[in-house]
Each structure stands twice: as C-alpha cells, then as structure tokens.
mmCIF file of C-alpha atoms in Angstrom:
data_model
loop_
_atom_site.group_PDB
_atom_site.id
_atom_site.type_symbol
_atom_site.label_atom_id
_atom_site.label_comp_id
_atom_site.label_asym_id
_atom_site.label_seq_id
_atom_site.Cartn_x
_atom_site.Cartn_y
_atom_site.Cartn_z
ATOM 1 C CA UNK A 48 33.399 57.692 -235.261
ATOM 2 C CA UNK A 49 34.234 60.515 -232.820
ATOM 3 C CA UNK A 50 30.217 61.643 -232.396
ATOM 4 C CA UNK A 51 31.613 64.638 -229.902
ATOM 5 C CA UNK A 52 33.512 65.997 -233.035
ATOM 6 C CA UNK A 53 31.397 65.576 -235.667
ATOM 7 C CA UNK A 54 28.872 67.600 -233.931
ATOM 8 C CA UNK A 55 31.097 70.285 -233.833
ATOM 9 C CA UNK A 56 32.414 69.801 -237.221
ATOM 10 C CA UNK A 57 28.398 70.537 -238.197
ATOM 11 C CA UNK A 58 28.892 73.595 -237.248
ATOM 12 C CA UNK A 59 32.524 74.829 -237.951
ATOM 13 C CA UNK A 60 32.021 73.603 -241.825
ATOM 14 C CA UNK A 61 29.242 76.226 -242.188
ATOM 15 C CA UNK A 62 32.943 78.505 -242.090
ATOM 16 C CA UNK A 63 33.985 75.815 -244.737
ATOM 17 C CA UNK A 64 35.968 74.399 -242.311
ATOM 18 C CA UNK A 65 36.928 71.191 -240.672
ATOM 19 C CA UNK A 66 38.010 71.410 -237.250
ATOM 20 C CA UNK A 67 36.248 70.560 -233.606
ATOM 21 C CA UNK A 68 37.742 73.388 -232.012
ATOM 22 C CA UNK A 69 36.462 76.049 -234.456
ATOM 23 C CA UNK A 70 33.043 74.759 -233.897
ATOM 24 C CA UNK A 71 33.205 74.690 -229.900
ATOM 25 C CA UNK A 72 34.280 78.234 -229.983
ATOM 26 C CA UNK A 73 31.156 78.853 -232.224
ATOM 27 C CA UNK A 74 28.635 77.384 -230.172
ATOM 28 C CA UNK A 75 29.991 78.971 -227.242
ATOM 29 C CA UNK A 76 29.428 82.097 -229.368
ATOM 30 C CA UNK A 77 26.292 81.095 -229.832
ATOM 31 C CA UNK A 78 24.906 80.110 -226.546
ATOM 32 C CA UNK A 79 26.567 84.045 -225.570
ATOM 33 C CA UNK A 80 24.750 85.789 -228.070
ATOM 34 C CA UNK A 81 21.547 83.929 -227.466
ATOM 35 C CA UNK A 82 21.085 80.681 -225.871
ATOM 36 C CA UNK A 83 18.085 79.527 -227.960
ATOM 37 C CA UNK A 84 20.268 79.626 -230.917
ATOM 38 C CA UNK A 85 23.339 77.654 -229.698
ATOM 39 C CA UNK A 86 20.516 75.126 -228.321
ATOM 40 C CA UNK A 87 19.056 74.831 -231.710
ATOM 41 C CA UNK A 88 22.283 74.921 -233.605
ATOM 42 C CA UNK A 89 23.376 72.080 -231.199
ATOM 43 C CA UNK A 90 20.001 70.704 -232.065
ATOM 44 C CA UNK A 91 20.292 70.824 -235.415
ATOM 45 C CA UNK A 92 23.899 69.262 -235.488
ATOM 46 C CA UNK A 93 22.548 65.834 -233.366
ATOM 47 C CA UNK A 94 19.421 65.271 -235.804
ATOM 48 C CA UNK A 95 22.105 65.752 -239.084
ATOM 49 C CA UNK A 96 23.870 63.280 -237.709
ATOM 50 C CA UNK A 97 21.557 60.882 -236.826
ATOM 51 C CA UNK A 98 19.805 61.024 -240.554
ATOM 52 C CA UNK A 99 22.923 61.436 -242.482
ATOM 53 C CA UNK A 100 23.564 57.634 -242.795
ATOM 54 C CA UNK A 101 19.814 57.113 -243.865
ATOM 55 C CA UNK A 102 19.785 60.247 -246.770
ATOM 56 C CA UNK A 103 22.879 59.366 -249.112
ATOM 57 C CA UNK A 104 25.670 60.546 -246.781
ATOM 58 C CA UNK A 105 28.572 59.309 -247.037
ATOM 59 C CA UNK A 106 31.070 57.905 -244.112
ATOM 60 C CA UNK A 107 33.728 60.388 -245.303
ATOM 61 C CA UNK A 108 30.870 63.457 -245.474
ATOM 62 C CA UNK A 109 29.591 62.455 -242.237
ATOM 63 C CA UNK A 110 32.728 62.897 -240.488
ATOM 64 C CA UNK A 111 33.769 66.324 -241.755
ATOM 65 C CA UNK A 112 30.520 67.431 -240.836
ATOM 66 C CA UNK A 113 29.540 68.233 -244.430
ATOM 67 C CA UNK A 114 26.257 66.378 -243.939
ATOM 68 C CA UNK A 115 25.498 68.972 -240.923
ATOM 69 C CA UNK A 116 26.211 72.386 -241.790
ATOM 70 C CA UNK A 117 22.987 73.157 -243.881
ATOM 71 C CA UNK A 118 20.900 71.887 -240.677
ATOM 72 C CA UNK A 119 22.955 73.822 -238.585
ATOM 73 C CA UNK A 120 22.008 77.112 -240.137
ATOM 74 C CA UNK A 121 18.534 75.859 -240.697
ATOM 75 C CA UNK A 122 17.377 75.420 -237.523
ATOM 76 C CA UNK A 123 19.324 79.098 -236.198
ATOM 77 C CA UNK A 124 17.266 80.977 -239.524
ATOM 78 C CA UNK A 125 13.822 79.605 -238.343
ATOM 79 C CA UNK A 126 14.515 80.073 -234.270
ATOM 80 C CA UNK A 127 15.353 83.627 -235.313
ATOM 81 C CA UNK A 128 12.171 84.642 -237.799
ATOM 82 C CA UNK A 129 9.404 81.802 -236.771
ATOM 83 C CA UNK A 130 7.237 83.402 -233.652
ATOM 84 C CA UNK A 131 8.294 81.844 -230.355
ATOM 85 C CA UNK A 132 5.408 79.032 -229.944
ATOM 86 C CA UNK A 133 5.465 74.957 -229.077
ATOM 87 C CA UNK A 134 4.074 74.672 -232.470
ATOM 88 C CA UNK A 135 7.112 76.706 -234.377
ATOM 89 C CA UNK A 136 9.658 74.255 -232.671
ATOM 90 C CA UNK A 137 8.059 70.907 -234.668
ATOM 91 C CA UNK A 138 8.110 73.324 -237.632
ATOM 92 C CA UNK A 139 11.547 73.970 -237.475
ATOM 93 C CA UNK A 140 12.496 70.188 -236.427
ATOM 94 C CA UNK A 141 10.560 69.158 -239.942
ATOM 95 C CA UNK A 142 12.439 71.920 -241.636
ATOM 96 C CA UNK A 143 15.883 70.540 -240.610
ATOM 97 C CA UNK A 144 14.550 67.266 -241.384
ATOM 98 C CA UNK A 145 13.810 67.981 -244.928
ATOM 99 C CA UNK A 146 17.388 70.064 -245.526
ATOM 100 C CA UNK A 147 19.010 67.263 -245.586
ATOM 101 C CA UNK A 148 17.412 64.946 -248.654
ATOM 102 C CA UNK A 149 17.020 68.424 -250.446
ATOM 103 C CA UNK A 150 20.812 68.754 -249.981
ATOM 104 C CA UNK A 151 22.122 65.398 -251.107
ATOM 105 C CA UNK A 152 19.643 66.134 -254.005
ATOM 106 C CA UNK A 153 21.532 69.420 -254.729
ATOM 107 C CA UNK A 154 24.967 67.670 -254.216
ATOM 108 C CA UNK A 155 24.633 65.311 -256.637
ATOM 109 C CA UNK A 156 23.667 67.608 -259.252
ATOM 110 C CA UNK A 157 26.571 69.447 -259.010
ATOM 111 C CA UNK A 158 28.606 66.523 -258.660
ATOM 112 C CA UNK A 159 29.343 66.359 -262.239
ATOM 113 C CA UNK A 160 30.743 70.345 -262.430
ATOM 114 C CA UNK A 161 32.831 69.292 -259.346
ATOM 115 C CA UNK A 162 31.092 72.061 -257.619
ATOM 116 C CA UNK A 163 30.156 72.321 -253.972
ATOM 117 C CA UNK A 164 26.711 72.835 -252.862
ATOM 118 C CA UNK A 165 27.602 75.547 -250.482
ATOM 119 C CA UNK A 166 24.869 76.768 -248.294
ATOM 120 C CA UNK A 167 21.529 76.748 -251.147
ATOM 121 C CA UNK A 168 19.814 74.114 -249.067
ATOM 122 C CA UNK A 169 19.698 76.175 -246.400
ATOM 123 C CA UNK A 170 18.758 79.374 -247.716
ATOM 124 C CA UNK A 171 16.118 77.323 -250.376
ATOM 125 C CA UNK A 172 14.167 75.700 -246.987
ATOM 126 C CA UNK A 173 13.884 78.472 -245.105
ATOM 127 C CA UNK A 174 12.723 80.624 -247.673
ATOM 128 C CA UNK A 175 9.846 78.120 -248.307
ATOM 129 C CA UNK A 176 9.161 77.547 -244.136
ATOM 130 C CA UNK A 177 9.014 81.783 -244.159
ATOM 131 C CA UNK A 178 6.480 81.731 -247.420
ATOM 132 C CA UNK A 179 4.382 78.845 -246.099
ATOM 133 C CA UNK A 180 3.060 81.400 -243.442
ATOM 134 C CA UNK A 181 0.431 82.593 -245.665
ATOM 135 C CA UNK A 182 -1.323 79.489 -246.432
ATOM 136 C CA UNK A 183 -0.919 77.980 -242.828
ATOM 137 C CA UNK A 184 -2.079 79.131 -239.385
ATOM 138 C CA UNK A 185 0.369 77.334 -237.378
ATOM 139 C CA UNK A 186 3.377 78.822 -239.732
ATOM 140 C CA UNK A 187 3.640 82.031 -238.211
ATOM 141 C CA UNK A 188 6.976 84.224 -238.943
ATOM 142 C CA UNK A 189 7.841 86.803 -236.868
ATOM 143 C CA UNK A 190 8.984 89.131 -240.383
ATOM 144 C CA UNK A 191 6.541 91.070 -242.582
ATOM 145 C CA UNK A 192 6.424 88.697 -245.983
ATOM 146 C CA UNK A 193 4.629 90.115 -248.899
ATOM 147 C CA UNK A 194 4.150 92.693 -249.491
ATOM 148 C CA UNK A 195 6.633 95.166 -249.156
ATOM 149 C CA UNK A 196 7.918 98.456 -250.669
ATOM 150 C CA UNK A 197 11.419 98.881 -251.702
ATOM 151 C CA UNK A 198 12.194 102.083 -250.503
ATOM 152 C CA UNK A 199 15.278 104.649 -251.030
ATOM 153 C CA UNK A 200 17.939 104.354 -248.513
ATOM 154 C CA UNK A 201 17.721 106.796 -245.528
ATOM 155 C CA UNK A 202 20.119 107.275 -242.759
ATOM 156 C CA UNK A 203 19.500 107.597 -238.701
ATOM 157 C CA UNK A 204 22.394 110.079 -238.756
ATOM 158 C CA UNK A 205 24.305 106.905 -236.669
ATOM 159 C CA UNK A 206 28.082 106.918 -237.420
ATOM 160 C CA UNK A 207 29.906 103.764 -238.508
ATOM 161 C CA UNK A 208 30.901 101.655 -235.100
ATOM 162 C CA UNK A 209 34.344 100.010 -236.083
ATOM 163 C CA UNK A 210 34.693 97.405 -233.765
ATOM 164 C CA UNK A 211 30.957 96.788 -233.378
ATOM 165 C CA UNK A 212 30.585 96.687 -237.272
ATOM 166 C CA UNK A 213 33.952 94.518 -237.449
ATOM 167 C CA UNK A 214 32.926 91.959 -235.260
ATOM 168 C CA UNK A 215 29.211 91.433 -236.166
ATOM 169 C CA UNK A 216 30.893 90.800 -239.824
ATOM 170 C CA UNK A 217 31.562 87.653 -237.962
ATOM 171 C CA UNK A 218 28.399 86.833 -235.887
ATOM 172 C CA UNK A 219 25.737 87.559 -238.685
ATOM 173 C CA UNK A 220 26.992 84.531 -240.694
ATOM 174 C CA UNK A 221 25.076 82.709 -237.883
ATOM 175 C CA UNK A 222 22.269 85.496 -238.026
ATOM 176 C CA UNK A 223 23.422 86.783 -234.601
ATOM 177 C CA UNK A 224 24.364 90.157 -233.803
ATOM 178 C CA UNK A 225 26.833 89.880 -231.151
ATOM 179 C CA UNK A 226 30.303 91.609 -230.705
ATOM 180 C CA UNK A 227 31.482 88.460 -228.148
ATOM 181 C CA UNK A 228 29.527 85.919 -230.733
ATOM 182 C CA UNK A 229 31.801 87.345 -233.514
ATOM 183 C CA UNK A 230 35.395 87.857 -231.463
ATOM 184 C CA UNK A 231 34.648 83.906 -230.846
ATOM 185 C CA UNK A 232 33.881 82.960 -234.224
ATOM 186 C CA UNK A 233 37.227 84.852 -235.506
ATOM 187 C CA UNK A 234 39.104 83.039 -232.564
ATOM 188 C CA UNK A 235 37.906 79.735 -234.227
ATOM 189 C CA UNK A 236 39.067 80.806 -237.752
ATOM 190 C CA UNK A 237 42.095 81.470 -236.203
ATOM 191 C CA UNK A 238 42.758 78.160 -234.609
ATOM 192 C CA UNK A 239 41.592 76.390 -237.802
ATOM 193 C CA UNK A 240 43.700 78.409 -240.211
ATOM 194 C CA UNK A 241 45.885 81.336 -239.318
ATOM 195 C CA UNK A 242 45.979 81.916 -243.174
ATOM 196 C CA UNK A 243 42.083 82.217 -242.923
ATOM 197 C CA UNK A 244 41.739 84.274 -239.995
ATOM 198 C CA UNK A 245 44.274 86.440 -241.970
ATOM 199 C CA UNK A 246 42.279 86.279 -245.136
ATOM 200 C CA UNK A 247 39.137 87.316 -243.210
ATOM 201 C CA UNK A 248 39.819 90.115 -241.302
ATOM 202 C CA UNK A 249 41.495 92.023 -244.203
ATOM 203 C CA UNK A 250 38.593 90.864 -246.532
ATOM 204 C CA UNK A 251 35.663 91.897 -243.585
ATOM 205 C CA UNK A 252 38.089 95.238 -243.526
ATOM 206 C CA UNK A 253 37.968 95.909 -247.461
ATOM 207 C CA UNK A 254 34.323 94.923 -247.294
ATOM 208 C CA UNK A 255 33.505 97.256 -244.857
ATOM 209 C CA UNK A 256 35.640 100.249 -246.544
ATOM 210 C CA UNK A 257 33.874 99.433 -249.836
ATOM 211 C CA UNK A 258 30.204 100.133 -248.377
ATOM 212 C CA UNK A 259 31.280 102.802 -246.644
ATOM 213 C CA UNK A 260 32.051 104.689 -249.654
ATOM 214 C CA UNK A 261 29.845 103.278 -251.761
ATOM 215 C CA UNK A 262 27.070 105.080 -249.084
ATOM 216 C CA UNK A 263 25.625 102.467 -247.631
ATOM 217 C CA UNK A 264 23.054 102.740 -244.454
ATOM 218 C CA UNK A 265 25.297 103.460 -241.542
ATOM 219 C CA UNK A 266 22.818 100.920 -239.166
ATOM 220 C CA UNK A 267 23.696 97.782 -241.509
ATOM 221 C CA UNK A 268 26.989 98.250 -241.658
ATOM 222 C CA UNK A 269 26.989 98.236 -237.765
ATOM 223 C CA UNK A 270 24.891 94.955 -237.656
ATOM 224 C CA UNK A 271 27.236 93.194 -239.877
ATOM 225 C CA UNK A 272 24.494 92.535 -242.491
ATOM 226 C CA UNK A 273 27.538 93.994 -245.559
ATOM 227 C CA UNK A 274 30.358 91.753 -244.055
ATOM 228 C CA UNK A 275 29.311 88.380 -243.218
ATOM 229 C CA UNK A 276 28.906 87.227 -247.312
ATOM 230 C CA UNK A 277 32.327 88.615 -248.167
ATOM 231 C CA UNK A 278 33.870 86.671 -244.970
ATOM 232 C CA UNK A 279 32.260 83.227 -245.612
ATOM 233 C CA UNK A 280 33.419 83.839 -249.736
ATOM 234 C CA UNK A 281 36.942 85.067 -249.150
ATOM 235 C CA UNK A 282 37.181 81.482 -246.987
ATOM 236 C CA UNK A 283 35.615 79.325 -250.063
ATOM 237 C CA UNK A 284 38.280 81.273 -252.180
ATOM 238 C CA UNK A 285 40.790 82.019 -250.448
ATOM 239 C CA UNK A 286 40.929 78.251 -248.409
ATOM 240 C CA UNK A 287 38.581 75.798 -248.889
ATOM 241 C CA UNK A 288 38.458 75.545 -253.111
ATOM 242 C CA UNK A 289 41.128 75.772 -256.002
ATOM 243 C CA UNK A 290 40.622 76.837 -259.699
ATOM 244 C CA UNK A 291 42.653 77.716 -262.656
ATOM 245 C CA UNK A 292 42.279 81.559 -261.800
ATOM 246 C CA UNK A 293 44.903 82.754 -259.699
ATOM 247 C CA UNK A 294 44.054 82.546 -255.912
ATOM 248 C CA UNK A 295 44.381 86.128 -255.492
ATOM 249 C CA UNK A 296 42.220 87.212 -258.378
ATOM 250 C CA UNK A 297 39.599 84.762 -257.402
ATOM 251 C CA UNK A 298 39.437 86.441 -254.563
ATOM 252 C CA UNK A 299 39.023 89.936 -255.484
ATOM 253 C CA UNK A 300 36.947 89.317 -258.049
ATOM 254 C CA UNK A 301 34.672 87.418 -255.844
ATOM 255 C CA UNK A 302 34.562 90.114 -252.904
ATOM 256 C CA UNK A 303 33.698 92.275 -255.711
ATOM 257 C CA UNK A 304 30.743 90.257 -257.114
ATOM 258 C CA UNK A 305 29.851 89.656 -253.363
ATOM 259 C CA UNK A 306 29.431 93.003 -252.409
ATOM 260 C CA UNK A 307 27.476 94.241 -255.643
ATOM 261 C CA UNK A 308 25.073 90.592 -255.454
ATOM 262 C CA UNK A 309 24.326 91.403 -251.739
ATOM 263 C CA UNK A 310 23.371 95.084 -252.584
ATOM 264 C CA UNK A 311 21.318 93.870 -255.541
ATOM 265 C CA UNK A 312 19.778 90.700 -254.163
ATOM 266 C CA UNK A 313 18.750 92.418 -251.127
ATOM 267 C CA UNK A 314 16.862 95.028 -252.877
ATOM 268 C CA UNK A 315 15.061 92.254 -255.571
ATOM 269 C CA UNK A 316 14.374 90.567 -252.206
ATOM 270 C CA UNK A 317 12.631 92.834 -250.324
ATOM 271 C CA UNK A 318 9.117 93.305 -251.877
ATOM 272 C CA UNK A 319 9.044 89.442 -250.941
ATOM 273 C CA UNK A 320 9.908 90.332 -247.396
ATOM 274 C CA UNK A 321 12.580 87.180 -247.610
ATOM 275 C CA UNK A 322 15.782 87.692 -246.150
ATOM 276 C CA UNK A 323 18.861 87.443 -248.602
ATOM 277 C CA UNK A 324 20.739 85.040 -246.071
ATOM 278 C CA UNK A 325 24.133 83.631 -247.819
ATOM 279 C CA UNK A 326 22.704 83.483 -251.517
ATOM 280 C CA UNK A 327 25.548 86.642 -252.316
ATOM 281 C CA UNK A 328 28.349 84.286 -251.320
ATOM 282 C CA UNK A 329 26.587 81.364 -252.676
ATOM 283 C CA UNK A 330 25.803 83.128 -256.248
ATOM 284 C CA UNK A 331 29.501 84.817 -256.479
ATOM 285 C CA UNK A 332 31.639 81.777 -255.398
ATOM 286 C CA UNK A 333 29.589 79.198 -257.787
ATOM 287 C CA UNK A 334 30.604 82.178 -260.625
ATOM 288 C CA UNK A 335 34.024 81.953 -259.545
ATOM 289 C CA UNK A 336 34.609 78.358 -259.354
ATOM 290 C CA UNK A 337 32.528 77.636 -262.405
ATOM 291 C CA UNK A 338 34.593 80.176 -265.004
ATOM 292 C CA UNK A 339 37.469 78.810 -263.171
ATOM 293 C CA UNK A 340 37.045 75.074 -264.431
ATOM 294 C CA UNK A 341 38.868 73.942 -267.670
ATOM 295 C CA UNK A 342 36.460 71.612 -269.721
ATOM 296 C CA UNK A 343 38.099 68.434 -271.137
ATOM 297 C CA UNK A 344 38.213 68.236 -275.141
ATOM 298 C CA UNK A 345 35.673 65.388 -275.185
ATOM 299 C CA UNK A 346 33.385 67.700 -273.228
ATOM 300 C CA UNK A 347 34.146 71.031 -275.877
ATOM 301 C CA UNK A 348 33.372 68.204 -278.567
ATOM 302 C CA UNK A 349 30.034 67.354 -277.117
ATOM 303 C CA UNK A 350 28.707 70.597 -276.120
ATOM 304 C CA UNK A 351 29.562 72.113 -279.999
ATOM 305 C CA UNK A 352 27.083 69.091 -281.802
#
C-alpha cells in the first residue's frame, strides 16, 4: 500500500478519478487558493485513511481512494462556512469522522442498483454540522441559516468574465474561487484523461452559454457557482460510469437535468440558508444511471406480484 498515493487518490476521486497526479495538482490548487483548505483537505485525506480499514472499507476501495473523497470535501465545506475558532476545528474533525460510517451505510444500499454513492455523504453531513448551529453554542457557521427570503434575481450590472467564470467552473467543485485553483484542477483532468479534460471544458463551455441565456445573475456565473455541477456530471457520464443509454445522450440529457436541478434546488434551498453543494450532479447522474439500467426478468417478475 502506496500511503503517498492514496492520499492523493482521496482527493482526485472527488473528480471521479483515480490518479496521484490529478490529486497533487489539486492540492497544490488548493493550498494556492487558500492554504487552510489544502491543509484540511490534506487533513481530511490522512484521517479517511486511517479509519477506512475499521468502517467496512474495502482493500480495493481504500486504494482508489474511494473511501476518502467524501472526507475530503467534508472537511473543505466546514473550513469554509464554520467561524474560524479552536472549537470549529474538533467540529469539523468529528464531522469527517462520522462521513465515513454514514457513507459505507449509503454504499451498501445502493449496492444492489449497482449505483455509486457519489458525493450524498458529503453534502448530507455538512448540511446537518451547518443546522446544528441553532441548538449548539459552540456550532457556530459563518452563513445566515434560517430564515431566509427567496428573493427575485437582480443584477450588479457586472458583465460575464470568460476566463474568470471558465476557470472557477473548475475551483468551486472544491468550494474555492480561484482562477490558478481551477487552471490546476483542469491540468489534473488533463493528465488523468485527455478524453475528460476534453469532455469538461466543452461541457463547463455549454454550461456556461446555457445560463447565460437563460438570464442568470452575471456575479454567479463569474464565481463558478453554474459550472462546477455540470463539470463533475459530464465526468460521471461521460468517464467514470456506463449504461444502456448512449454515452452521448447520457450526457446531454444529464447537463440538461444538471443545469435546471441546480437552478431549482438552489432556490428550494435558500429559505433554509443551506448551500446546494453537489446534490444537482448527485440528483441528475443517479436519474441517469438509474433509467439507464436494464432489470433482469426475475426482477420484472417480482416487482409485478
């Protein structure tokens, strides 16, 4: 067991994909964009790896890093949107702690479907770290929960940023909003998967487009907040997973449903004051790969007595 690569494979699989170098290029990223967050990350990726053995992970999981990601992006949500105290650092330790029963809990019911688990543990801890800060006084977030209005969209009169909006696409999968975070992360696509860096910069271009005339708020298309869902589904799509749909119409068909569920989630979201993370990509790939799966006849049989 390489534990150098693993480590780093806890981080490049939350791109849904298995390679060192990807994930080095990340956490450089990462430590650029804000050096708390590549610690954490880091941080994160060491305590995955020391539980994974001890919460039903398996050798094979372990060393693809798919016992890490989840933890990973854990411990970057709650550096980002706990307040920066002593006492929010033990929080977010527990909270990367308890990501990673909750997802061998999640994997195994899926198991069955032969669907992945994605990123749900991840986005189902931190939402309950964020909501605990009303009944606790040492759980302090740093972003207004409950309540809050949903409002009309209105425009600072800001025009669209290409390469700013382009490359954040990139960093905001990792909650960062960094051009050099985001050229790195794309760099680490590339050198995992030309195919997928191809994939993603013509689906974080079509994303972007789509938004655009759609009318969306100039500011979040610059931050990257539209574009990092459709990049991590157009690589669970497009790369990482196979269905009877055609590859391409998986694809565009998930883009689609990616783009509408982050519009839509965001907006059921907000009175809540939660943030809508990766549930889009989560919500349209599971769509995708579950109307792409042919039951068996003994399973038709069963499900019609």
């Amino acid at each position: 067991m390489n534990t150098v690569k693993i480590l780093l494979r806890n981080i490049s699989q939350v791109l849904l994909l298995e390679n060192a170098i990807t994930g080095l290029c990340i956490l450089v990223g990462l430590f650029i964009g804000n050096w708390k967050v590549g610690l954490m990350a880091l941080l994160g990726s060491i305590i995955a790896l020391l539980l994974a053995k001890w919460t039903n992970y398996s050798e094979a999981e372990i060393e693809a890093g798919l016992a890490g990601f989840n933890p990973v992006l854990t411990a970057i949500a709650l550096t980002l949107f706990l307040v920066p105290k002593w006492y929010s650092l033990v929080i977010v330790l527990l909270a990367v702690i308890i990501t990673m029963p909750i997802g061998s809990a999640v994997r195994e019911y899926f198991k069955p479907f032969g669907i992945p688990m994605l990123t749900i543990p991840y986005v189902f801890v931190s939402w309950l770290i964020l909501l605990m800060s009303f009944q606790f006084k040492f759980v302090n977030a740093n972003v207004h929960i409950l309540p809050n209005k949903v409002q009309e969209i209105t425009f600072s009169g800001n025009s669209v940023e290409g390469l700013q909006a382009f490359f954040t696409g990139f960093s905001e999968v990792f909650l960062l909003n960094h051009v050099i975070t985001g050229f790195l992360i794309l760099v680490g696509i590339f050198i995992a998967s030309r195919r997928a860096a191809v994939y993603v910069i013509f689906a974080n271009l079509i994303g972007l487009g789509a938004v655009s005339l759609l009318g969306a708020n100039h500011d979040q298309i610059n931050d990257g907040l539209f574009a990092y869902n459709v990049v991590l589904t157009v690589l669970a799509l497009g790369i990482a997973f196979r269905t009877i749909i055609s590859r391409t119409m998986s694809i565009v068909l998930g883009l689609l449903l990616t783009i509408i569920l982050h519009a839509g989630m965001t907006t059921l979201l907000t009175p809540f004051g939660l943030p809508v993370f990766t549930l889009p990509f989560i919500i349209a790939t599971w769509i995708m790969l579950f109307g792409g799966n042919r039951m068996k006849l003994n399973e038709i049989a069963e499900s019609r007595n």
